[in-house]
Coordinates of N, CA and C in Angstrom, one line a residue:
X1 N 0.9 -1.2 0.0 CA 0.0 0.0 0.0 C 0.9 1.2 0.0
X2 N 0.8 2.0 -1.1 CA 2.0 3.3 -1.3 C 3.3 2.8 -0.9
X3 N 3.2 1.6 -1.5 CA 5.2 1.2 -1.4 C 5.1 0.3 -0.5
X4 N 4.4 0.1 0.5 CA 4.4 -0.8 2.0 C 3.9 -1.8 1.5
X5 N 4.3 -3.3 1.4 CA 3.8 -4.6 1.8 C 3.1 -5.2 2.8
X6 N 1.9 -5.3 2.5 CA 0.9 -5.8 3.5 C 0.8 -7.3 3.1
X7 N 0.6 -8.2 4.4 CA 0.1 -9.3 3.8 C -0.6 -10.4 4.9
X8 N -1.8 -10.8 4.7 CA -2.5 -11.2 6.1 C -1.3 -12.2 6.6
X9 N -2.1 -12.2 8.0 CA -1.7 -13.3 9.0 C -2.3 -14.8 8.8
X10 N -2.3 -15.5 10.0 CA -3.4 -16.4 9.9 C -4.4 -16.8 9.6
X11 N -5.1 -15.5 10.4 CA -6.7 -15.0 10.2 C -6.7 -14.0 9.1
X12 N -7.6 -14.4 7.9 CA -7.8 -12.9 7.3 C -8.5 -12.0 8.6
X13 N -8.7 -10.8 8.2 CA -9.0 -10.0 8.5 C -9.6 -8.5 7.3
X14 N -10.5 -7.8 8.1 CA -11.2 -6.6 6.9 C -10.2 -5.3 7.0
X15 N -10.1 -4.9 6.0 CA -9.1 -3.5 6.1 C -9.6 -2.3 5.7
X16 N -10.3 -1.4 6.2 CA -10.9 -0.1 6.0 C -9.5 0.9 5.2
X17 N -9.4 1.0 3.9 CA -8.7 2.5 3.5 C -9.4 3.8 3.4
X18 N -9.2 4.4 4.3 CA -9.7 6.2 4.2 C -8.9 7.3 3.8
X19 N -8.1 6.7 3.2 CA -6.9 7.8 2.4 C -7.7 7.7 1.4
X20 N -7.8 8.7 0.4 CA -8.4 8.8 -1.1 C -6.9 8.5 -1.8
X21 N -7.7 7.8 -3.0 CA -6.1 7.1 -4.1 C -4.9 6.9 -3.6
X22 N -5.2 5.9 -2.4 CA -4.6 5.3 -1.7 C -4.3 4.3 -2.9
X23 N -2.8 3.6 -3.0 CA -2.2 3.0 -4.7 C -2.5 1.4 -3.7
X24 N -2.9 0.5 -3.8 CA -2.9 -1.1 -3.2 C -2.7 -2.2 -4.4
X25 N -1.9 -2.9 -4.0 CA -1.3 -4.2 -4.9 C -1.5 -4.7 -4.0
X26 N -2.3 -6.4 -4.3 CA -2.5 -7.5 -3.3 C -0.9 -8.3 -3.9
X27 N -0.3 -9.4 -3.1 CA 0.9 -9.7 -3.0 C 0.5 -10.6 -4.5
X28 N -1.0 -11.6 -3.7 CA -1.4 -12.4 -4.3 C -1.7 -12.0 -6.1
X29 N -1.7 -10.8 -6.2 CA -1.6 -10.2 -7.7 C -0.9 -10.0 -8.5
X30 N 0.4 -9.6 -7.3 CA 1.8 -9.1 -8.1 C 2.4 -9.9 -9.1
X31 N 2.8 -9.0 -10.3 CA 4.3 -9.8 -11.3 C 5.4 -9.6 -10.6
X32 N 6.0 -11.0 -10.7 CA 7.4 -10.9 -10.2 C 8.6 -10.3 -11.3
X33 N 9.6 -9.9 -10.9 CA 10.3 -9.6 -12.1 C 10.5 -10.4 -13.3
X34 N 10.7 -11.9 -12.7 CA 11.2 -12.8 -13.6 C 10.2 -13.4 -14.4
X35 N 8.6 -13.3 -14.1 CA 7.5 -13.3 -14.6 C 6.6 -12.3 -15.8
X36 N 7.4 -11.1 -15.8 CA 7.4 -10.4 -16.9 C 8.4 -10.3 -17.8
X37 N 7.6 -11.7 -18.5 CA 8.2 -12.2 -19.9 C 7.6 -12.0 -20.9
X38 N 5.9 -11.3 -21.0 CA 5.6 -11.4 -22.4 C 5.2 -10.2 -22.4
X39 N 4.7 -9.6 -23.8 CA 4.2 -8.0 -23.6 C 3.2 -7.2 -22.7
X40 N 2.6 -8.3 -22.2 CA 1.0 -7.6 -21.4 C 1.6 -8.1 -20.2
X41 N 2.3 -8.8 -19.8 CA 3.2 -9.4 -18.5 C 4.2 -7.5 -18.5
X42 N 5.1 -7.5 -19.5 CA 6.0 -6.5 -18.8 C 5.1 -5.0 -19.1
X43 N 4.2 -4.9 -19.4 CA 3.4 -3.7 -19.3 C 2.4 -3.6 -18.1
X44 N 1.9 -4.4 -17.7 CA 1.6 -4.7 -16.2 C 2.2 -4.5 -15.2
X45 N 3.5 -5.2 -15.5 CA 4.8 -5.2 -14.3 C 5.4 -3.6 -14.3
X46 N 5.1 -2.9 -15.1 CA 5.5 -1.3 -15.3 C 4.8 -0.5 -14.8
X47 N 3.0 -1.1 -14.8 CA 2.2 -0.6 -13.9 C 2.0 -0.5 -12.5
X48 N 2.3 -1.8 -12.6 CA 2.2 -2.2 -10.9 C 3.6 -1.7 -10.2
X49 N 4.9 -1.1 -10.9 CA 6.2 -0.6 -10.2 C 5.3 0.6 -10.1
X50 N 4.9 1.4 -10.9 CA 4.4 3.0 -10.5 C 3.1 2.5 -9.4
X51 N 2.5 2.0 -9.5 CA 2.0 1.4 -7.9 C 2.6 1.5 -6.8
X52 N 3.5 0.9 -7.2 CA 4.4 0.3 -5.4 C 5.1 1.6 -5.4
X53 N 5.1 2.4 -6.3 CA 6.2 4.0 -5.6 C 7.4 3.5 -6.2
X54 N 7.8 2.2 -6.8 CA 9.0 2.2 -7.7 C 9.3 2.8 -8.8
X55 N 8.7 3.6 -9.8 CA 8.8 4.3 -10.9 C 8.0 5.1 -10.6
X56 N 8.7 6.1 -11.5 CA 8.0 7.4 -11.7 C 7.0 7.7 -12.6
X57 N 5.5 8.5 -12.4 CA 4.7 7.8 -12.7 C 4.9 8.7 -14.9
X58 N 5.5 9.5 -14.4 CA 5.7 11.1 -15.7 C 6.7 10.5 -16.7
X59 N 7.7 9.6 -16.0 CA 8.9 8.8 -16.6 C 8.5 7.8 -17.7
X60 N 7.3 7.2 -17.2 CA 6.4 6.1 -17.6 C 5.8 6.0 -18.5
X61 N 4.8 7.2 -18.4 CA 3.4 7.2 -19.1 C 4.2 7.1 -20.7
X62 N 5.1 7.9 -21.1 CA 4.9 7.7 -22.6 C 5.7 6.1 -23.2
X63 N 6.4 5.6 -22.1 CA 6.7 4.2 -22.7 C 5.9 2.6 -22.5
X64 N 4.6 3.0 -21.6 CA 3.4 2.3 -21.3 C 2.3 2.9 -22.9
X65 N 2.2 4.3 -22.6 CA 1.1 4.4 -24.0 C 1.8 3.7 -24.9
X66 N 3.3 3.7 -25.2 CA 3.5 3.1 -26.9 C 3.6 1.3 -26.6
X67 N 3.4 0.8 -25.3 CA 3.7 -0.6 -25.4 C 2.2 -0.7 -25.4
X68 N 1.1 0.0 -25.2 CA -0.2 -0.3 -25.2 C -0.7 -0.4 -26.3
X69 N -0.1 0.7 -26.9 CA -0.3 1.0 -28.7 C 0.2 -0.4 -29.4
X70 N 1.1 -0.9 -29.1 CA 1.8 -2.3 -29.8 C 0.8 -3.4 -29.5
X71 N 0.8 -3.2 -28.2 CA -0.8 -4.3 -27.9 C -1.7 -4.6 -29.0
X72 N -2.4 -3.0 -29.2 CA -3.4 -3.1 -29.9 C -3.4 -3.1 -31.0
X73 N -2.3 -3.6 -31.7 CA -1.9 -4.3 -32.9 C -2.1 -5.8 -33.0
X74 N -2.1 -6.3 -32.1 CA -2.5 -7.7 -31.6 C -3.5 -7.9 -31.2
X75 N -4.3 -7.5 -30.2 CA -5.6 -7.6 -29.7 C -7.0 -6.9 -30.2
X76 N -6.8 -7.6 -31.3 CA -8.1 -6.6 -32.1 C -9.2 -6.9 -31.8
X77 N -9.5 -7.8 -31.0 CA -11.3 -7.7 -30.9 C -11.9 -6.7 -30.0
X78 N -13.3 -6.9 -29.8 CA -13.6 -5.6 -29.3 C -13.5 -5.5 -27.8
X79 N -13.5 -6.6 -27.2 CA -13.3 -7.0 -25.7 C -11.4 -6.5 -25.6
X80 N -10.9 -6.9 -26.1 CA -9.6 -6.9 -25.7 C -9.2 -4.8 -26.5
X81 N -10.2 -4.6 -26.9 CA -9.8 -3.2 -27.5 C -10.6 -2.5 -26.5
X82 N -11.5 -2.4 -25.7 CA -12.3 -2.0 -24.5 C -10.8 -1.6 -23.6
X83 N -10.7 -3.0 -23.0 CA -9.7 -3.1 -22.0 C -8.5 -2.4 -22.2
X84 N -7.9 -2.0 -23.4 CA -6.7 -1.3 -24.2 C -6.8 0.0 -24.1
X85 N -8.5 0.6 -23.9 CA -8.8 1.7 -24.6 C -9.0 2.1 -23.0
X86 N -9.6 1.5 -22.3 CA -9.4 1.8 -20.6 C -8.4 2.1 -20.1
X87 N -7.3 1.0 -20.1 CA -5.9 1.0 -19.9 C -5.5 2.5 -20.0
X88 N -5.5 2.8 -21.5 CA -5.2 4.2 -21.7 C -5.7 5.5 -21.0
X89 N -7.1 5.4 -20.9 CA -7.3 6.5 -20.6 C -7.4 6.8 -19.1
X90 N -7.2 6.0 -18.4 CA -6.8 5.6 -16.6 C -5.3 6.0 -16.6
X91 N -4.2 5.3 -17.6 CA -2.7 5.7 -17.5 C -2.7 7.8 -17.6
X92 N -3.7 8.1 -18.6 CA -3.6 9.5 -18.7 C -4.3 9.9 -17.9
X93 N -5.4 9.8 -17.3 CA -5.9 10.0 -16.0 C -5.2 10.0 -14.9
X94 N -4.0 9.3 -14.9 CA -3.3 9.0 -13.6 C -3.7 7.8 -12.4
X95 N -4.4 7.3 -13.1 CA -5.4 5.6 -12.5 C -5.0 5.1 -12.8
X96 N -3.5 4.3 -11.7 CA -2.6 3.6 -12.5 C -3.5 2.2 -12.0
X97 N -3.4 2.2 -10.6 CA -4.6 0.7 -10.3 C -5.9 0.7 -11.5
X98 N -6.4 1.2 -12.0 CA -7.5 1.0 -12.7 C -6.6 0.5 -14.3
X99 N -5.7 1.5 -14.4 CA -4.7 0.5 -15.9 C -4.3 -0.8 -15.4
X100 N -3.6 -1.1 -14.4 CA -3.3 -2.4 -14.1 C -4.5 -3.2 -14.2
X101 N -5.7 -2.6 -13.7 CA -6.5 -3.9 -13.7 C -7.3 -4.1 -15.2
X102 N -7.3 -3.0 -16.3 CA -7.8 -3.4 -17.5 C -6.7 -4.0 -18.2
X103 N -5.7 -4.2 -18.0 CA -4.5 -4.4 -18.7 C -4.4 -5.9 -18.4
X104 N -4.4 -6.2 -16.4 CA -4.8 -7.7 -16.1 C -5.9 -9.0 -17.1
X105 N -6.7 -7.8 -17.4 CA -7.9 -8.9 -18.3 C -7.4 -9.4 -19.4
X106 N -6.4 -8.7 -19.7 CA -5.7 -9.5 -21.4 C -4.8 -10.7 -20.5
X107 N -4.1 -10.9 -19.9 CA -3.3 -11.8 -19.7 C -4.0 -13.3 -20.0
X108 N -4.9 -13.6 -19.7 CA -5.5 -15.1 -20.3 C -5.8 -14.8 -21.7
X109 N -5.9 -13.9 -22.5 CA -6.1 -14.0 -24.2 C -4.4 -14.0 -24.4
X110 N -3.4 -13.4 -23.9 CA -2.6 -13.7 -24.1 C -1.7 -15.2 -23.9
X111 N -1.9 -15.7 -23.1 CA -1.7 -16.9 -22.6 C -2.4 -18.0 -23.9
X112 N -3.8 -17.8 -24.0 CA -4.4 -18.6 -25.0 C -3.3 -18.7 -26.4
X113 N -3.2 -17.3 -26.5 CA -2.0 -16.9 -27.7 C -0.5 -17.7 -28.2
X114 N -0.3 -17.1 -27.0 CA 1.1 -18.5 -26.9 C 1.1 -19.7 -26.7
X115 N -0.4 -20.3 -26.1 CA -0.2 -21.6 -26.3 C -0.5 -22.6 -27.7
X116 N -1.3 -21.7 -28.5 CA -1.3 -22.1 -29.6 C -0.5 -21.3 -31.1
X117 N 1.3 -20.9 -30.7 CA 1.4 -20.3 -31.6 C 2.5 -21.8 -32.5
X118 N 2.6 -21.8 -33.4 CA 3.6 -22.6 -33.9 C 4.6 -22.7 -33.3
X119 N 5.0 -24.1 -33.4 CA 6.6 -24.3 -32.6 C 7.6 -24.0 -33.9

């Protein structure tokens, strides 16, 4: 939460946030480094660093819009062009949790992708 790692105990428990655009990554969500391997893996993993307070969010924005742009050279349907077109307009908004999480919904069309591409 704003850079700080939370992560339950034994017991879950409920967690009230009353900070407005308060930034939260569950652990259970996170890309690991070595797990942003594919295009919508390492554009996630770019979002979720300007999350955690690791990157800068100004440094970012125009090498996220052009990896988003490359996306949507591949994901032409209209589902996967929604999520593309949200993505964007949340990263320019400065809603970087709301990009990570339209950006999250491509990773199983992507997955489908690579599993059936020719060896």
């Amino acid at each position: 939460m704003n850079g700080a790692v939370i992560e339950n105990g034994d017991r879950r428990s409920r967690l009230s946030i009353v900070t407005p655009d308060a930034n939260i990554l569950r652990l259970r969500d996170a890309i690991h480094p070595e797990e942003a391997n594919t295009p919508v893996r390492r554009v996630c993993y770019a979002a979720q660093l300007i999350l955690s307070g690791d990157a800068d969010p100004e440094e970012e924005r125009l090498p996220m819009l052009r990896r988003i742009e490359e996306l949507s050279q591949v994901f032409t349907d209209p589902d996967s062009r929604a999520s593309l077109a949200e993505a964007t307009d949340a990263l320019i908004g400065n809603n970087h949790y709301r990009c990570l999480k339209a950006l999250r919904t491509l990773l199983a069309r992507e997955d489908r992708l690579f599993a059936v591409r020719p060896s």
